XYZ file of C-alpha atoms in Angstrom:
361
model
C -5.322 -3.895 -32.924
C -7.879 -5.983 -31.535
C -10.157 -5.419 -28.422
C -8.800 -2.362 -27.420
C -10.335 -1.180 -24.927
C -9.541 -4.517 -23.432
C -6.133 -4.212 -23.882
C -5.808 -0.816 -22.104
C -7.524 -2.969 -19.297
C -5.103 -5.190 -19.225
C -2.544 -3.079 -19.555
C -3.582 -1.159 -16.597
C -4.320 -3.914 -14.596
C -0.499 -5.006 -14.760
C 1.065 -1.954 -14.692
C -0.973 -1.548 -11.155
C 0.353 -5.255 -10.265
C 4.256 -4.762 -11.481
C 4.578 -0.707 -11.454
C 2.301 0.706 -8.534
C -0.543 2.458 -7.527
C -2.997 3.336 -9.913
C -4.049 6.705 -8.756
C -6.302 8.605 -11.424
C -7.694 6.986 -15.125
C -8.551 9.519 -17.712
C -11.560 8.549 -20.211
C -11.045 6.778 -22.930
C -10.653 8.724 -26.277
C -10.558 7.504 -29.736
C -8.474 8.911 -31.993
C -7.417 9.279 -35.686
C -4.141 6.553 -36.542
C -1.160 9.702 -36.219
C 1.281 9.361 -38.919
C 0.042 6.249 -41.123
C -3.340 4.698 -42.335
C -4.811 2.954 -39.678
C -8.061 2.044 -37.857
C -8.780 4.683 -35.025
C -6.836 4.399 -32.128
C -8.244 4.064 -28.597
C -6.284 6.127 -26.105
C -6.224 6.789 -22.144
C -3.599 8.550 -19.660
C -2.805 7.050 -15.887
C -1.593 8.568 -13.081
C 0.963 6.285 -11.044
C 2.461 6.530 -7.889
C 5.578 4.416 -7.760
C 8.726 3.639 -5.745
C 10.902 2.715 -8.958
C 12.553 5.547 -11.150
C 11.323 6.562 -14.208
C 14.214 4.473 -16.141
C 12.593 1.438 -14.122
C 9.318 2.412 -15.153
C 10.169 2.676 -18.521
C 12.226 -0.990 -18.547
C 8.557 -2.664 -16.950
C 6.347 -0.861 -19.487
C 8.078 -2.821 -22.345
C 8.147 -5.886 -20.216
C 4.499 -5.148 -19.869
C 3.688 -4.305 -23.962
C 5.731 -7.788 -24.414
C 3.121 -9.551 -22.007
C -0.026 -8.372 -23.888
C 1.497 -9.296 -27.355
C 3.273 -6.002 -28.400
C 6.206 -6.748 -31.457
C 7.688 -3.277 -32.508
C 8.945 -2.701 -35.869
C 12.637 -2.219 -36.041
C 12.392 -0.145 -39.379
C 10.748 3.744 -39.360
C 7.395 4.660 -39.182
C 4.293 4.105 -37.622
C 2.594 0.904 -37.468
C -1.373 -0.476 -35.467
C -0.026 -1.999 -31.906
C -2.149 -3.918 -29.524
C -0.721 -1.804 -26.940
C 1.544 1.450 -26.681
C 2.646 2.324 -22.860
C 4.684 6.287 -22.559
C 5.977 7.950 -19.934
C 4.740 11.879 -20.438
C 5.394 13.459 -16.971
C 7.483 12.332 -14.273
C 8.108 13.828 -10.629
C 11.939 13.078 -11.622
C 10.756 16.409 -14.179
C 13.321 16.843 -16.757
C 15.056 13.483 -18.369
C 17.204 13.064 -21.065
C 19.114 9.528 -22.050
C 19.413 7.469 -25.103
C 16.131 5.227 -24.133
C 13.995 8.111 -22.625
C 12.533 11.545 -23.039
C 10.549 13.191 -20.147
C 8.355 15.218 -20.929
C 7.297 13.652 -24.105
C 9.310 15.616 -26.834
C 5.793 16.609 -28.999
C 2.985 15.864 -26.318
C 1.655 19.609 -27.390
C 1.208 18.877 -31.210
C -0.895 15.501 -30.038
C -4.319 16.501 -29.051
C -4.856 12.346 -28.422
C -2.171 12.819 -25.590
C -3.477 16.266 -24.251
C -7.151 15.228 -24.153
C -6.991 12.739 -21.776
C -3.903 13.787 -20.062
C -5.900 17.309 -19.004
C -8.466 14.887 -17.421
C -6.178 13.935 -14.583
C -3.431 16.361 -14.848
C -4.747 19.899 -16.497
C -2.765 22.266 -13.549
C 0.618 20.261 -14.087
C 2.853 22.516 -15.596
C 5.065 20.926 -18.722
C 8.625 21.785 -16.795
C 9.902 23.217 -20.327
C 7.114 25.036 -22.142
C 6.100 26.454 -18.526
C 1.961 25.839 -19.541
C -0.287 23.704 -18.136
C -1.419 21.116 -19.955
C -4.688 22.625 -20.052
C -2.789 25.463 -22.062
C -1.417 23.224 -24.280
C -4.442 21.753 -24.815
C -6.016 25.285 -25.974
C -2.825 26.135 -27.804
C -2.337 23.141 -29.670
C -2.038 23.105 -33.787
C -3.368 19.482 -33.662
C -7.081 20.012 -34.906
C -7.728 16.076 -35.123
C -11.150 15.117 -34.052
C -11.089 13.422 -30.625
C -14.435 11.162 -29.826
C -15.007 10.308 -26.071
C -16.143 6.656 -25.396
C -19.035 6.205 -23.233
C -17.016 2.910 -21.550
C -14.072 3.657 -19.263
C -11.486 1.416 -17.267
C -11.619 0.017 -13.937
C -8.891 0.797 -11.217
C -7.687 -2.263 -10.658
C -7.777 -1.699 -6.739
C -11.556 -1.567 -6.863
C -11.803 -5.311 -6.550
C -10.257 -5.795 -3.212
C -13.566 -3.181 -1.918
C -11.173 -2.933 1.814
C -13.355 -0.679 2.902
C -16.346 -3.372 3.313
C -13.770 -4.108 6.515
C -15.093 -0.660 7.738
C -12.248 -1.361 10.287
C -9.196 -3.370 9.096
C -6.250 -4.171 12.214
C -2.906 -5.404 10.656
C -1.021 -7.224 14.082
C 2.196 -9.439 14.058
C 5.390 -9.810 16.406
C 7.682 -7.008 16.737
C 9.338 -6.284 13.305
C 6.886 -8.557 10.800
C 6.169 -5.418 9.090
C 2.893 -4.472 10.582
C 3.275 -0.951 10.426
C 4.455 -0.582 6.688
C 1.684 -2.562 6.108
C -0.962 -0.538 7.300
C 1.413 2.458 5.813
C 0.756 0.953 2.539
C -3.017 0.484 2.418
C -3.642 3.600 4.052
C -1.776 5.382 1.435
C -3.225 3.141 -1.250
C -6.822 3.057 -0.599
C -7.723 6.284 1.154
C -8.289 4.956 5.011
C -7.216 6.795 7.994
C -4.397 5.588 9.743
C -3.868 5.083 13.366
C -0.331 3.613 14.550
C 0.841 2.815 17.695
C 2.720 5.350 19.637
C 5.400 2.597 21.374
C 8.568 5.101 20.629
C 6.853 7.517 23.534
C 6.738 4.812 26.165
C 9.408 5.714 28.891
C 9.042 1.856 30.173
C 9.611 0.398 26.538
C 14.115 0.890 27.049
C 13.851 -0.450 30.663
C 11.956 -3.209 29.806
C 14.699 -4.022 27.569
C 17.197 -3.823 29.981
C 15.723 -5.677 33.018
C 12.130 -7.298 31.995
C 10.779 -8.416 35.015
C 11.404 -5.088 37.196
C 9.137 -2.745 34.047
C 7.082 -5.318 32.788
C 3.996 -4.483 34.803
C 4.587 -0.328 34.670
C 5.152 -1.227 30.991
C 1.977 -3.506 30.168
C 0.099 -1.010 31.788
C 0.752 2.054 30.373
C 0.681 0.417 26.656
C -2.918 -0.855 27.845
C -3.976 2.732 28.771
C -2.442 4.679 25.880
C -3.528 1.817 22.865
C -7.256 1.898 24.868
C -7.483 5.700 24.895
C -5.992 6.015 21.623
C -8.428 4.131 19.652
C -11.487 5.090 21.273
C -10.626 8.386 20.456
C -9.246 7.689 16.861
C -12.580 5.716 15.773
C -14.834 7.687 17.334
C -13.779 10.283 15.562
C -14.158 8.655 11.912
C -12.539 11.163 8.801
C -15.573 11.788 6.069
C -13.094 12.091 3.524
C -11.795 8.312 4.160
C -12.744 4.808 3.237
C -12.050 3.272 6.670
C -9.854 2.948 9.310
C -6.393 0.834 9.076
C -4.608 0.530 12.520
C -1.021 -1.488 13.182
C -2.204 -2.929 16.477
C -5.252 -3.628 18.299
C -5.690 -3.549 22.090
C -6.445 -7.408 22.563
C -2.149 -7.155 22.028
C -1.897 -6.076 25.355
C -3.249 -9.012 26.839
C -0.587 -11.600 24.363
C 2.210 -9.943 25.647
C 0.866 -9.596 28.932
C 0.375 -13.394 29.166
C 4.005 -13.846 28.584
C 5.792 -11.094 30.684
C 3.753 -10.531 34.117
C 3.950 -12.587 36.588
C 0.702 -15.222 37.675
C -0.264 -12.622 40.382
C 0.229 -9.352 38.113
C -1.713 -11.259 35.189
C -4.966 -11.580 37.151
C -5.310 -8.014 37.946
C -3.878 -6.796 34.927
C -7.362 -9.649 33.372
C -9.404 -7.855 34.992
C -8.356 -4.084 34.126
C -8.349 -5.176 30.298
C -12.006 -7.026 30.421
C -13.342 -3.898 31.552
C -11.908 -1.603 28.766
C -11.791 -3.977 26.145
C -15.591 -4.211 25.743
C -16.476 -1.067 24.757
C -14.163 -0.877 22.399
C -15.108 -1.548 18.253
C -13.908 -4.759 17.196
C -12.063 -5.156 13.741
C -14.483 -6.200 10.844
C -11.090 -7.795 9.623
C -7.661 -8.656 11.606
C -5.050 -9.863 9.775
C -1.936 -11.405 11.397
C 1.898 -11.080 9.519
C 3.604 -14.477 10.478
C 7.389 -14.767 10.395
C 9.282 -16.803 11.397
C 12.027 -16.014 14.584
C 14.879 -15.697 12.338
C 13.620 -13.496 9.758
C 12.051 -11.284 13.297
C 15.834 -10.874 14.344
C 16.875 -9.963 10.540
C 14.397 -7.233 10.753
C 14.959 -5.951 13.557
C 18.735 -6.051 13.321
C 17.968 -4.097 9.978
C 15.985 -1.430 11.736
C 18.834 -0.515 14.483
C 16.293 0.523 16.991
C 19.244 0.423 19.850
C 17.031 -0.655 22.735
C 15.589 -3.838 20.411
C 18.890 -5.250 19.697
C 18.799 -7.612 22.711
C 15.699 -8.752 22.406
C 15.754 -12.465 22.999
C 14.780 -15.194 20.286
C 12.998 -17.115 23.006
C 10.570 -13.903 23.973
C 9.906 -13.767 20.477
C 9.263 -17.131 19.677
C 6.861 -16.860 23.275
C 5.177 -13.498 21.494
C 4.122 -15.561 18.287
C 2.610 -18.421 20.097
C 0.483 -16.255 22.109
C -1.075 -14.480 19.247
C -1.754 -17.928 17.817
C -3.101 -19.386 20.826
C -5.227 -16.521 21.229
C -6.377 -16.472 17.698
C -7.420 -20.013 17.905
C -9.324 -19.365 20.644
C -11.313 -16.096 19.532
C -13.547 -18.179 17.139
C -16.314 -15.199 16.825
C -12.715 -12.859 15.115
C -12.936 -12.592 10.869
C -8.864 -12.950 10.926
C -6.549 -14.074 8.105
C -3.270 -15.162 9.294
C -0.759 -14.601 6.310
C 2.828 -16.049 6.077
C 5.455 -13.335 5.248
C 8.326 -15.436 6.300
C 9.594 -15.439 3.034
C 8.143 -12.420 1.657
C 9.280 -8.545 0.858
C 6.370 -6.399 0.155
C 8.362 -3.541 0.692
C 10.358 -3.494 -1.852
C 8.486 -6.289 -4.055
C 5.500 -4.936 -5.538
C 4.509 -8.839 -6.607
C 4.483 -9.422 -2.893
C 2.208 -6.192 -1.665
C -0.180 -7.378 -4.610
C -0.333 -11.213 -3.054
C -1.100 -9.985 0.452
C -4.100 -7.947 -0.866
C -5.378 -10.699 -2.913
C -5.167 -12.757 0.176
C -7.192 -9.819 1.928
C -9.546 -9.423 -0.307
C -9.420 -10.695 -3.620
């Protein structure tokens, strides 16, 4: 019913915004009405990668067919929707409950299922029939007459175009989320990902343990190895990705430098850094995760990384004043500083979706 092909837009769009990623869109097919006398029927297939079950899924596709104006008759038969939203294949592979059905029970006698399902999924093999669904396809006894549209659907990802960043940095104090972060997008929007190797630092327990003794040996050697590191990474750019997404950037080293050395071992610790840092590419984006000292010590807690667990709140609360001082101060740096204090884009896809719209909606 209506603008349909708007309506699979739509539908799309939220299902990227609630569900997850939007990974591969068929075409568009129209299709005879199956089962009752109808208008022709527009119809597409998704692929979605998600963190939620399939029962989940299911529970935010009628949430979603709600949204967009979707009233289902409670008697039999068939009847024109604005929007239908099914679950054919899951990675869960065989389900069978009183709400749901994977695979779809009759996906092989529906030629407006198989068409655009073989698009994006033709080597998947249907877990009971054991064909592909490029099989099916062939084998099929639906001989309905299946039209391809000449308009398709947008991936709702394409307008946040990260890879005009060429080189995005995602920094924060230790435990804002930094590294999921960058986990995320990387996954998300095909960039090559370059973390920072802190769990291989002999100096990083020590420092812990007595800060003043290992925080020049320590400073150091994270200068060396995040210097070397991303000279190398960079340098040698993937073909098959987008851009680059890194959880740190070198200019870190001189933050927590400022707050652990001592005057003396500052100044010569200035001077290694000046020389390194300019040869190094510079973020066409940085983006700093706030949070606040209280939600740092949550995380962190949370994480049970043994030799973080007496990490003081006042180093911490030093740590996030430096970046911001420093940030301030490096006028010529494209950053966005983003709040996450009270924020869970981990587990909250709502929350992933605001950061990127605060990227680069």
């Amino acid at each position: 019913m209506g603008d349909r092909l708007d309506f699979i837009q739509k539908a799309i769009h939220h299902i990227y915004q609630i569900i997850g990623d939007v990974v591969l869109i068929s075409k568009v097919y129209q299709t005879p009405a199956w089962g009752f006398d109808s208008n022709d029927f527009y119809n597409a297939c998704i692929a979605v990668r998600s963190f939620y079950s399939t029962a989940e899924v299911l529970d935010k596709l009628l949430e979603i067919e709600n949204t967009l104006g979707r009233n289902r008759n409670k008697g039999e038969g068939y009847e024109a929707r604005t929007i239908d939203l099914d679950v054919i294949f899951s990675s869960e592979g065989q389900i069978e409950t009183e709400k749901l059905i994977v695979p779809h029970p009759a996906i092989q006698d529906r030629k407006f299922v198989l068409e655009p399902l073989s698009d994006i999924a033709s080597e998947i093999i249907h877990p009971k029939l054991k064909q592909t669904v490029a099989q099916l396809l062939e084998n099929t006894s639906d001989t309905s007459q299946i039209t391809q549209l000449e308009e398709g659907i947008i991936n709702p990802k394409e307008r946040y175009s990260l890879s005009k960043f060429e080189y995005l940095t995602i920094e924060g104090n230790i435990g804002a989320g930094k590294t999921s972060l960058a986990k995320l997008i990387s996954k998300e929007f095909n960039a090559k990902l370059i973390l920072e190797r802190f769990a291989d630092n002999p100096f990083l327990p020590k420092f812990y343990e007595d800060m003043e003794r290992y925080a020049f040996p320590l400073e150091m050697s994270f200068l060396a190895d995040r210097y070397q590191r991303l000279q190398d990474d960079i340098a040698q750019f993937d073909l098959f990705k987008d851009f680059v997404v890194s959880d740190y950037d070198v200019f870190k080293s001189l933050i927590f430098a400022k707050v652990t050395l001592q005057e003396e071992e500052y100044r010569l610790y200035k001077k290694v850094f000046d020389l390194m840092y300019v040869n190094l590419p510079k973020p066409g984006m940085y983006i700093y995760l706030y949070q606040n000292t209280e939600r740092l010590l949550e995380n962190i807690k949370k994480r049970g990384r043994e030799y973080e667990q007496k990490i003081p709140a006042e180093y911490l609360n030093k740590i996030n004043k430096g970046y911001l001082q420093y940030i301030k101060s490096k006028t010529e740096l494209n950053v966005k500083i983003i709040d996450v204090s009270d924020r869970d884009f981990i587990t909250n896809r709502a929350d992933y979706i605001w950061i990127l719209e605060e990227v680069g909606g």
